[in-house]
Amino acid sequence: MAQAAAVAKPPAPPRRRRASATPRRLPYLLITPAALLMLGFIAYPVISVFYYSLQNYNPTKPWRNGYAGFDNFVHAFTEDPVFWDSLVFSAKWVFVEVGLQLLFGLALALIVNQTFVGRGLGRAMVFSPWAVSGVLTSAIWVLLYNSQTGITRYLADIGIGSYGTSWLSDTSTVFPAAIVADLWRGVPFFAILILADLQSVSKDLYEAAEVDGASRIKQFWHITLPHLKDAIILSTLLRAVWEFNNVDLLYTLTGGGPAGETTTLPLYIANTSVDAHNFGYASALTTVAFVILLFCSLVYLRLSKFGGESK
Amino acid sequence: MSVKEATKAAPAPAPTAPEPPRPAQGRRAWDEAPRWQIYLPLGIYLVFTLIPFYWILLFALRPAGSTSLVPWPITFDHFEKVWTERSFGTYFANSVLVGVATLVMTTLVALAGGYALARFDFKIKRAFMLALLCSQFVPGALLLVPLFEIFAELQMINSLGSVILAETVFQLPLSMILISNFIKNVPYSLEEAAWVDGCNRMTAFRIVVLPLLRPGLIAVGSFAFVHSWNHFLFALMFLNNQDKQTIPVGLNTLMSADSVDLGALAAGGIIAAVPVVLVFAFIQKWLITGFSAGAVKG
């Protein structure tokens, strides 16, 4: 960009001197802090996770530590049913959660993009759970689902469910219960991102479409949706990665239970490392999770033709 | 008016008067749906959004053991209890420190890096951008062990610095991408004009670009604050002493206690929610414009 500017403008001598005095080294200087932080606290840890995945590494059992080759991986894929269960649950969780968030988020964004009385307040209220995340969401829904004094009790009064059951400790209800709790704060995130992009659709397009007699549904299908495509693809991917990786909510809401029913792969990894101190095995699982995530993301971007011919 | 009327009205003038493309009289603007299509779904969604908030308020304000659906008589015992007995006062101070420090560090580092990415072409730029994107796939929770070892090496376990550093690093990539997009939206010619007037790069940036970046910086900064305020695992892992803990860890302790004190949990939850909800209400407007400028047109 600096070069282009220098070529395009007839170079007035004093400005040119000033502008080109520093730039050669300046950009490197500017990215140094960020680069150092990321090298030290992201790149290096990632590499050490790969390294540990080939080790037996457990600080509480030092006599067993040492090079293990691919034993950790072999164990995960052939002998560890919890690994497979958590993988399947992760897929189910991300798929259902992100799908519903996208659907409701899109609808919500379309609604609050209209002009209506009390729009500012309405937006602030429906978006507010976005700020409340992870542990606090769990805390709130633990109160709501409480078997003695939660909303379940009042729902039982009007004939939905039964008294004294906590939806979080029953294997048949824990999945929808956790999904609803996470939707509560996930939908606003989608809605905000989509709303941001909605604001940039040119109103002329709609006016032209209206003149041509296109119905509102057609306008949505042929103008709004194509315009939102890239934003939807990107926010869906970000959210899927985030929902996959996020441990806060399930760790505190269900702890992975009942009976391992809600253990995602990252939650299993956290338990393996934090509670069981089996760092080598946890690192191997982490490596698997990382590869799966990267692979899925690449496939997703390829399939959705992100940033292709549309712009 | 209904949808049918709105759409039927439109084609009518077209065959008779083809040249004025948009007859302005009484036509519904493109973004005006029928009222009930707005208020009905919004109302339902609002109930879903607000019931949990109401519930936590209810538990926090009504006396222990009450099952009334209205918090009356109001009591602040639960707040007093968590603030003093459950050390939420300390947690709160720690969380504020972590949040503000993360905000400042993220914004400054991302501003420098974002400026480089927006205004210069340099050799490793593509590689750097790729690294930023890839880092989005690195799950923070999964790096707990190596991060723990690094901080142990740096003698930073049990110091809030470890959490601040970790939060900052995980906020950086996205913040930098956003800020560089904001800067790209500021015409380069404005800066060049300032140079002609005798400013150096730094001054030109400060007086010309920075004021225009304000909404974007508010969006990025508040994002960093809210994230570090809410995030849980780093604090859980790197801080052992109770007087160093942050609010989410305090909440988790309340939840995992043998007999959960629901009133205390609710009061703690409200203490945790108030700062972020306030920040959020305040920046809501900038957030949307900030994102539409920064995220989507990248």
XYZ file of C-alpha atoms in Angstrom:
609
model
C 0.000 0.000 0.000
C 2.823 2.378 0.848
C 4.460 1.614 -2.474
C 1.308 2.100 -4.429
C 0.725 5.467 -2.820
C 4.268 6.574 -3.550
C 3.929 5.660 -7.213
C 0.486 7.103 -7.693
C 1.215 10.553 -6.290
C 3.675 12.995 -7.861
C 6.213 12.884 -5.068
C 6.622 16.249 -3.418
C 10.162 16.020 -2.002
C 9.621 16.833 1.666
C 6.689 14.472 2.067
C 8.447 11.621 0.314
C 11.423 11.865 2.602
C 9.251 11.881 5.644
C 7.036 9.053 4.536
C 9.825 6.738 3.482
C 12.152 7.515 6.362
C 10.758 4.817 8.650
C 8.365 2.466 6.833
C 10.872 -0.222 5.960
C 11.251 -1.334 9.557
C 8.118 0.225 11.024
C 5.601 -2.506 10.170
C 7.823 -5.163 11.714
C 8.240 -3.030 14.794
C 4.483 -2.605 15.048
C 3.649 -6.284 14.848
C 6.460 -7.338 17.185
C 4.464 -7.242 20.446
C 1.573 -9.185 18.947
C 3.889 -11.655 17.234
C 5.913 -12.289 20.379
C 2.816 -12.846 22.502
C 1.340 -15.227 19.972
C 4.577 -17.141 19.495
C 5.082 -17.538 23.202
C 1.555 -18.282 24.312
C -0.089 -19.918 21.315
C 2.504 -21.329 18.924
C 4.829 -22.739 21.548
C 2.017 -24.371 23.569
C 0.583 -25.899 20.391
C 3.951 -27.431 19.548
C 4.416 -28.716 23.066
C 0.965 -30.319 22.936
C 2.083 -32.213 19.825
C 5.251 -33.196 21.639
C 3.467 -34.385 24.787
C 1.008 -36.393 22.727
C 3.869 -38.808 22.006
C 4.854 -39.055 25.665
C 3.610 -40.764 28.746
C 3.404 -37.718 30.919
C 1.727 -37.727 34.280
C 3.233 -35.636 37.093
C 1.624 -37.866 39.711
C 3.153 -41.032 38.219
C 6.667 -39.934 37.225
C 8.032 -43.487 37.036
C 5.948 -44.171 33.949
C 6.914 -41.011 32.068
C 8.821 -41.212 28.810
C 8.483 -41.614 25.070
C 5.353 -43.514 24.146
C 5.198 -43.280 20.387
C 1.665 -43.473 19.120
C 0.396 -45.468 22.087
C -1.818 -42.623 23.276
C -3.501 -42.383 19.890
C -3.883 -46.132 19.546
C -5.422 -46.283 22.996
C -7.891 -43.510 22.167
C -9.074 -45.025 18.912
C -9.167 -48.680 19.910
C -9.665 -48.988 23.654
C -11.375 -45.879 24.927
C -15.168 -45.863 24.560
C -15.393 -42.526 26.388
C -13.378 -40.932 23.580
C -15.814 -42.124 20.920
C -18.850 -41.196 23.001
C -17.499 -37.720 23.631
C -16.675 -37.299 19.960
C -20.192 -38.282 18.939
C -21.699 -36.025 21.553
C -19.493 -33.128 20.425
C -20.709 -33.523 16.860
C -24.314 -33.728 17.988
C -23.902 -30.728 20.280
C -22.260 -28.474 17.696
C -24.631 -29.484 14.915
C -27.863 -28.973 16.844
C -26.690 -25.930 18.770
C -25.222 -23.998 15.850
C -28.072 -24.937 13.535
C -30.701 -23.662 15.940
C -28.679 -20.561 16.773
C -28.364 -19.692 13.109
C -32.063 -20.185 12.491
C -33.267 -18.173 15.479
C -30.467 -15.627 15.159
C -31.371 -14.896 11.553
C -35.036 -14.526 12.420
C -34.252 -12.281 15.356
C -31.917 -10.094 13.299
C -34.556 -9.670 10.590
C -37.108 -8.644 13.196
C -35.031 -6.085 15.052
C -33.758 -4.659 11.764
C -37.249 -3.309 11.103
C -38.186 0.115 12.303
C -40.636 -0.029 15.174
C -41.436 1.791 18.365
C -39.026 0.899 21.164
C -36.460 -0.647 18.862
C -33.422 0.475 20.834
C -34.727 -0.920 24.074
C -35.966 -4.071 22.364
C -32.576 -4.693 20.832
C -30.765 -4.074 24.090
C -33.037 -6.516 25.886
C -32.951 -9.387 23.423
C -29.208 -9.031 22.933
C -28.351 -8.806 26.610
C -27.753 -12.547 27.232
C -24.833 -12.323 24.812
C -22.889 -10.487 27.487
C -23.783 -13.083 30.084
C -21.821 -16.135 29.256
C -20.464 -19.459 30.350
C -20.553 -19.948 34.073
C -23.184 -17.320 34.710
C -25.506 -18.865 32.138
C -25.045 -22.144 33.973
C -25.750 -20.503 37.313
C -28.967 -18.978 36.024
C -30.207 -22.180 34.457
C -29.267 -24.225 37.500
C -31.715 -21.993 39.378
C -34.351 -22.371 36.678
C -34.014 -26.145 36.464
C -33.840 -26.689 40.208
C -36.127 -29.562 41.113
C -37.495 -27.984 44.301
C -37.944 -24.321 43.479
C -37.141 -24.025 39.780
C -39.453 -23.280 36.920
C -39.972 -27.028 36.552
C -42.136 -26.919 39.646
C -44.408 -24.260 38.212
C -44.540 -26.020 34.860
C -45.578 -29.188 36.670
C -48.449 -27.187 38.148
C -49.814 -26.589 34.664
C -49.150 -30.159 33.568
C -45.747 -30.004 31.869
C -43.302 -32.474 33.382
C -43.560 -33.801 36.892
C -42.674 -32.653 40.395
C -39.266 -33.109 41.854
C -37.393 -33.984 38.694
C -34.363 -31.987 37.770
C -34.011 -31.810 34.009
C -30.248 -31.708 34.382
C -29.901 -35.013 36.196
C -32.162 -37.090 33.962
C -30.496 -38.636 30.918
C -33.587 -38.147 28.783
C -33.948 -34.428 29.443
C -30.400 -33.230 29.987
C -29.601 -32.731 26.302
C -32.541 -30.460 25.430
C -32.157 -28.686 28.767
C -28.506 -27.876 28.084
C -29.289 -26.922 24.477
C -31.940 -24.424 25.576
C -29.601 -22.881 28.162
C -26.886 -22.395 25.556
C -29.348 -21.089 22.961
C -30.338 -18.405 25.387
C -26.987 -16.689 25.071
C -25.946 -18.022 21.639
C -28.823 -16.679 19.573
C -28.038 -13.012 20.377
C -24.472 -13.496 19.143
C -25.680 -14.632 15.732
C -28.335 -11.966 15.665
C -25.778 -9.212 16.314
C -23.409 -10.378 13.586
C -26.201 -10.816 11.060
C -27.818 -7.534 12.003
C -24.497 -5.768 11.462
C -24.400 -7.085 7.929
C -28.094 -6.419 7.307
C -27.460 -2.731 7.862
C -25.246 -2.607 4.804
C -27.804 -3.921 2.314
C -28.634 -1.123 -0.077
C -32.223 -0.017 0.296
C -32.342 0.763 -3.428
C -32.352 -2.959 -4.129
C -35.522 -3.456 -2.125
C -37.167 -0.440 -3.652
C -36.350 -1.676 -7.133
C -37.636 -5.137 -6.231
C -40.818 -3.666 -4.870
C -41.379 -1.728 -8.056
C -40.952 -4.971 -9.956
C -43.589 -6.514 -7.713
C -41.429 -8.953 -5.819
C -43.047 -10.252 -2.665
C -41.361 -9.822 0.680
C -40.468 -13.489 0.745
C -38.892 -13.225 -2.694
C -37.016 -10.108 -1.627
C -35.631 -12.013 1.321
C -34.669 -14.967 -0.847
C -33.072 -13.038 -3.704
C -31.668 -9.929 -2.036
C -31.225 -10.393 1.697
C -29.973 -13.955 1.815
C -27.340 -13.667 -0.954
C -26.071 -10.489 0.661
C -25.786 -12.190 4.037
C -24.118 -15.281 2.630
C -20.535 -14.495 3.584
C -21.484 -13.205 7.014
C -23.535 -16.323 7.673
C -20.778 -18.650 6.535
C -18.182 -16.887 8.645
C -20.265 -16.515 11.786
C -21.430 -20.123 11.547
C -17.858 -21.333 11.310
C -16.653 -19.145 14.161
C -19.551 -20.199 16.293
C -19.116 -23.890 15.508
C -15.451 -23.747 16.436
C -16.326 -21.830 19.550
C -19.150 -24.145 20.570
C -16.883 -27.120 20.010
C -14.065 -25.662 22.077
C -16.063 -24.035 24.806
C -15.943 -25.885 28.093
C -17.301 -23.294 30.525
C -21.001 -23.955 30.111
C -21.170 -27.740 30.245
C -18.367 -27.990 32.795
C -20.377 -25.961 35.271
C -23.923 -26.842 34.169
C -23.742 -30.619 34.019
C -20.098 -31.447 34.646
C -20.438 -33.804 31.683
C -23.057 -35.909 33.428
C -25.365 -37.544 34.135
C -23.436 -40.726 33.364
C -21.181 -38.989 30.848
C -24.226 -38.091 28.780
C -23.039 -34.529 28.075
C -19.279 -34.954 27.881
C -17.841 -33.224 24.838
C -14.371 -34.076 23.637
C -12.847 -30.842 25.044
C -14.602 -31.461 28.344
C -13.187 -34.974 28.419
C -9.752 -33.508 27.702
C -10.123 -30.967 30.487
C -11.126 -33.718 32.895
C -8.254 -35.931 31.761
C -5.687 -33.197 32.290
C -7.000 -31.162 35.208
C -8.492 -33.917 37.328
C -6.599 -37.046 36.269
C -3.265 -35.313 35.508
C -2.843 -37.575 32.524
C -1.207 -34.842 30.450
C 0.251 -37.098 27.765
C -3.081 -38.702 26.954
C -4.892 -35.357 27.167
C -2.375 -33.938 24.687
C -3.018 -36.775 22.272
C -6.763 -36.151 22.529
C -6.094 -32.444 21.998
C -4.138 -33.223 18.853
C -7.010 -35.308 17.554
C -9.496 -32.533 18.351
C -7.302 -29.963 16.623
C -6.957 -32.059 13.459
C -10.692 -32.758 13.350
C -11.485 -29.070 13.802
C -9.065 -27.974 11.112
C -10.285 -30.636 8.697
C -13.972 -29.821 9.238
C -13.319 -26.111 8.855
C -11.467 -26.563 5.572
C -14.167 -28.848 4.195
C -16.818 -26.375 5.303
C -15.080 -23.423 3.676
C -14.572 -25.395 0.465
C -18.180 -26.600 0.340
C -19.606 -23.174 1.062
C -17.314 -21.533 -1.535
C -16.517 -18.801 0.937
C -15.533 -15.482 -0.622
C -15.819 -17.038 -4.064
C -17.302 -15.218 -7.020
C -19.920 -13.397 -4.974
C -18.032 -10.137 -4.448
C -52.077 -3.222 6.449
C -51.214 -6.777 5.608
C -48.493 -8.321 3.517
C -50.890 -8.934 0.700
C -51.889 -5.310 0.424
C -48.322 -4.149 0.630
C -47.118 -6.342 -2.180
C -50.162 -5.935 -4.343
C -49.990 -2.175 -4.183
C -46.566 -2.134 -5.732
C -47.070 -3.513 -9.265
C -50.225 -1.508 -9.898
C -48.641 1.778 -11.019
C -46.005 0.088 -13.160
C -47.998 -0.569 -16.382
C -49.687 2.838 -16.468
C -46.736 5.062 -15.627
C -43.460 3.395 -16.431
C -41.024 6.297 -16.102
C -41.237 7.411 -12.452
C -39.613 4.340 -10.964
C -40.751 4.815 -7.413
C -44.037 6.496 -6.625
C -43.446 7.824 -3.141
C -47.005 8.303 -1.929
C -47.971 6.176 1.013
C -45.743 3.252 0.117
C -44.455 1.094 2.858
C -40.715 1.415 3.270
C -38.788 -1.785 2.568
C -37.999 -2.292 6.219
C -41.499 -1.941 7.545
C -43.181 -5.261 8.058
C -46.715 -5.438 9.406
C -46.690 -4.612 13.108
C -47.846 -7.976 14.397
C -45.071 -9.726 12.503
C -42.637 -7.707 14.593
C -44.243 -7.570 17.996
C -45.535 -11.134 18.264
C -42.269 -13.028 17.679
C -40.268 -10.350 19.459
C -42.586 -10.583 22.440
C -42.240 -14.354 22.600
C -38.494 -14.108 22.308
C -38.386 -11.400 24.932
C -40.199 -13.663 27.391
C -37.625 -16.384 26.747
C -34.811 -13.856 27.246
C -36.179 -12.211 30.337
C -37.519 -15.144 32.370
C -34.022 -16.331 33.320
C -33.073 -12.788 34.314
C -36.234 -12.513 36.366
C -35.598 -15.850 37.979
C -32.135 -14.938 39.182
C -33.436 -11.612 40.494
C -36.226 -13.447 42.282
C -33.868 -15.817 44.056
C -31.474 -13.044 44.949
C -34.074 -10.733 46.443
C -36.564 -12.947 48.242
C -35.833 -14.466 51.648
C -34.390 -17.956 51.793
C -37.086 -20.647 51.786
C -39.697 -18.496 50.113
C -41.427 -19.914 47.045
C -43.278 -16.755 46.130
C -43.074 -15.720 42.477
C -42.773 -12.105 43.506
C -39.678 -11.077 45.435
C -41.483 -9.602 48.407
C -40.438 -8.658 51.041
C -37.178 -7.692 49.413
C -34.059 -8.682 51.279
C -30.419 -7.920 50.543
C -29.137 -10.597 52.914
C -27.957 -12.796 50.052
C -25.857 -9.984 48.579
C -24.341 -9.170 51.928
C -23.531 -12.802 52.471
C -21.790 -13.467 49.147
C -20.009 -10.124 49.194
C -18.426 -10.656 52.609
C -18.635 -14.334 53.628
C -18.106 -15.738 50.133
C -15.429 -13.098 49.310
C -17.202 -11.812 46.217
C -15.858 -8.385 47.122
C -12.347 -9.680 46.507
C -13.374 -11.614 43.406
C -15.042 -8.519 42.048
C -11.919 -6.394 42.501
C -9.795 -9.110 40.858
C -12.173 -9.420 37.939
C -12.197 -5.670 37.394
C -8.415 -5.651 37.367
C -8.207 -8.551 34.918
C -10.889 -7.059 32.692
C -9.424 -3.571 32.505
C -5.837 -4.757 32.088
C -6.886 -7.148 29.311
C -8.841 -4.378 27.637
C -5.894 -1.969 27.678
C -3.282 -4.499 26.574
C -5.414 -6.014 23.838
C -6.361 -2.643 22.419
C -2.818 -1.249 22.409
C -1.111 -4.318 20.959
C -3.874 -4.885 18.415
C -3.830 -1.221 17.426
C -0.118 -1.348 16.607
C -0.420 -4.621 14.744
C -3.637 -3.607 13.034
C -2.051 -0.417 11.742
C 0.843 -2.370 10.249
C -1.557 -4.784 8.550
C -3.773 -2.012 7.209
C -1.175 0.437 5.929
C 1.903 -1.516 4.882
C 2.908 -4.281 2.575
C 5.664 -6.277 4.139
C 7.260 -9.615 3.517
C 5.689 -11.736 6.198
C 2.277 -10.072 6.029
C 0.501 -12.994 4.365
C 2.088 -15.504 6.709
C 1.140 -13.350 9.665
C -2.462 -13.045 8.520
C -2.603 -16.809 8.061
C -1.251 -17.295 11.577
C -3.963 -14.984 12.921
C -6.668 -17.016 11.208
C -5.213 -20.364 12.257
C -5.004 -19.252 15.864
C -8.797 -19.050 15.826
C -8.834 -22.826 15.714
C -6.602 -23.218 18.704
C -8.813 -24.034 21.637
C -7.736 -22.129 24.692
C -9.064 -24.775 27.021
C -6.921 -27.424 25.394
C -3.699 -25.501 25.926
C -4.147 -25.342 29.672
C -1.308 -27.707 30.437
C 1.476 -26.088 28.393
C 0.298 -22.645 29.453
C 0.395 -23.750 33.055
C 3.986 -24.905 32.594
C 5.006 -21.631 30.950
C 3.526 -19.600 33.766
C 5.112 -21.882 36.329
C 8.453 -21.275 34.610
C 7.826 -17.520 34.683
C 6.852 -17.719 38.379
C 3.460 -16.311 37.493
C 1.213 -19.000 38.924
C -1.086 -17.413 41.467
C -0.562 -13.959 40.056
C -3.304 -12.217 38.127
C -0.679 -11.403 35.492
C -0.897 -14.942 34.134
C -4.618 -14.670 33.543
C -4.289 -11.180 32.046
C -1.592 -12.378 29.642
C -3.509 -15.482 28.604
C -6.750 -13.576 28.068
C -4.953 -10.888 26.068
C -3.264 -13.403 23.814
C -6.520 -15.157 23.030
C -8.273 -11.857 22.298
C -5.500 -10.561 20.066
C -6.031 -12.264 16.699
C -9.658 -11.279 16.274
C -9.071 -7.792 17.699
C -6.204 -7.195 15.317
C -8.205 -8.314 12.285
C -11.095 -6.054 13.333
C -8.892 -3.022 13.993
C -6.981 -3.384 10.741
C -10.308 -3.397 8.923
C -11.410 -0.268 10.766
C -8.166 1.469 9.787
C -8.583 0.425 6.154
C -11.883 2.276 6.192
C -10.102 5.525 7.061
C -8.872 7.059 3.785
C -5.084 6.989 3.520
C -5.161 10.438 1.890
C -6.247 11.952 5.211
C -3.011 10.788 6.775
C -0.960 11.933 3.816
C -2.533 15.354 4.043
C -1.465 15.565 7.666
C 2.108 14.659 6.710
C 2.135 17.457 4.164
C 1.050 19.775 6.938
C 4.141 18.747 8.852
C 2.937 16.014 11.148
C 5.029 12.941 11.603
C 3.424 9.511 11.325
C 2.684 9.237 15.009
C 1.057 12.649 15.328
C -0.881 12.198 12.118
C -2.192 8.913 13.401
C -3.113 10.402 16.743
C -4.964 13.450 15.529
C -6.417 12.174 12.254
C -6.998 8.425 12.458
C -7.553 7.747 16.133
C -10.687 9.891 16.562
C -12.274 8.133 13.582
C -11.452 4.764 15.100
C -13.235 5.456 18.345
C -16.379 3.379 17.708
C -14.300 0.455 16.514
C -11.942 0.654 19.449
C -14.863 0.762 21.851
C -16.268 -2.365 20.231
C -12.951 -4.222 20.390
C -12.108 -3.040 23.897
C -15.479 -3.920 25.353
C -15.306 -7.289 23.671
C -11.987 -7.949 25.378
C -13.356 -6.787 28.711
C -16.497 -8.882 28.530
C -14.604 -11.974 27.435
C -12.021 -11.787 30.170
C -14.711 -10.969 32.706
C -16.639 -14.079 31.811
C -13.895 -16.535 31.071
C -13.367 -19.195 33.632
C -10.832 -21.899 32.883
C -7.653 -19.795 32.895
C -8.457 -18.351 36.296
C -9.468 -21.768 37.613
C -6.221 -23.287 36.416
C -3.621 -20.576 37.077
C -4.871 -19.127 40.361
C -4.885 -21.270 43.468
C -5.303 -18.810 46.300
C -8.828 -17.828 47.089
C -7.930 -14.152 47.390
C -6.695 -14.189 43.791
C -9.784 -15.748 42.252
C -12.172 -14.104 39.844
C -15.953 -14.008 39.833
C -16.667 -16.952 37.481
C -14.550 -19.217 39.680
C -16.437 -17.934 42.718
C -19.722 -18.786 41.006
C -18.467 -22.246 40.171
C -17.546 -22.779 43.818
C -21.065 -21.775 44.842
C -22.534 -24.202 42.325
C -20.395 -27.178 43.179
C -20.836 -26.856 46.924
C -22.475 -29.887 48.534
C -25.699 -28.138 49.340
C -26.162 -25.312 46.904
C -27.240 -22.041 48.511
C -29.554 -20.826 45.768
C -29.960 -17.321 47.175
C -26.214 -16.833 47.360
C -25.766 -18.268 43.893
C -28.343 -15.863 42.497
C -26.831 -12.873 44.271
C -23.371 -13.853 43.050
C -24.751 -14.207 39.553
C -26.167 -10.706 39.647
C -22.878 -9.296 40.878
C -21.230 -11.079 37.953
C -23.778 -9.813 35.459
C -24.077 -6.159 36.365
C -20.774 -4.845 34.932
C -21.068 -6.670 31.621
C -24.704 -5.805 31.163
C -23.916 -2.141 31.841
C -20.950 -2.137 29.463
C -23.069 -3.872 26.911
C -26.053 -1.562 27.154
C -23.699 1.379 26.819
C -21.815 0.164 23.761
C -24.616 -1.701 22.015
C -24.974 0.908 19.280
C -21.264 1.065 18.485
C -20.977 -2.659 18.583
C -23.276 -3.150 15.645
C -21.734 -0.410 13.526
C -18.304 -1.503 14.670
C -18.894 -5.030 13.510
C -20.452 -4.052 10.250
C -17.403 -1.899 9.475
C -14.819 -4.312 10.747
C -15.903 -7.871 10.506
C -17.963 -8.375 7.499
C -16.419 -6.291 4.796
C -12.965 -7.683 5.448
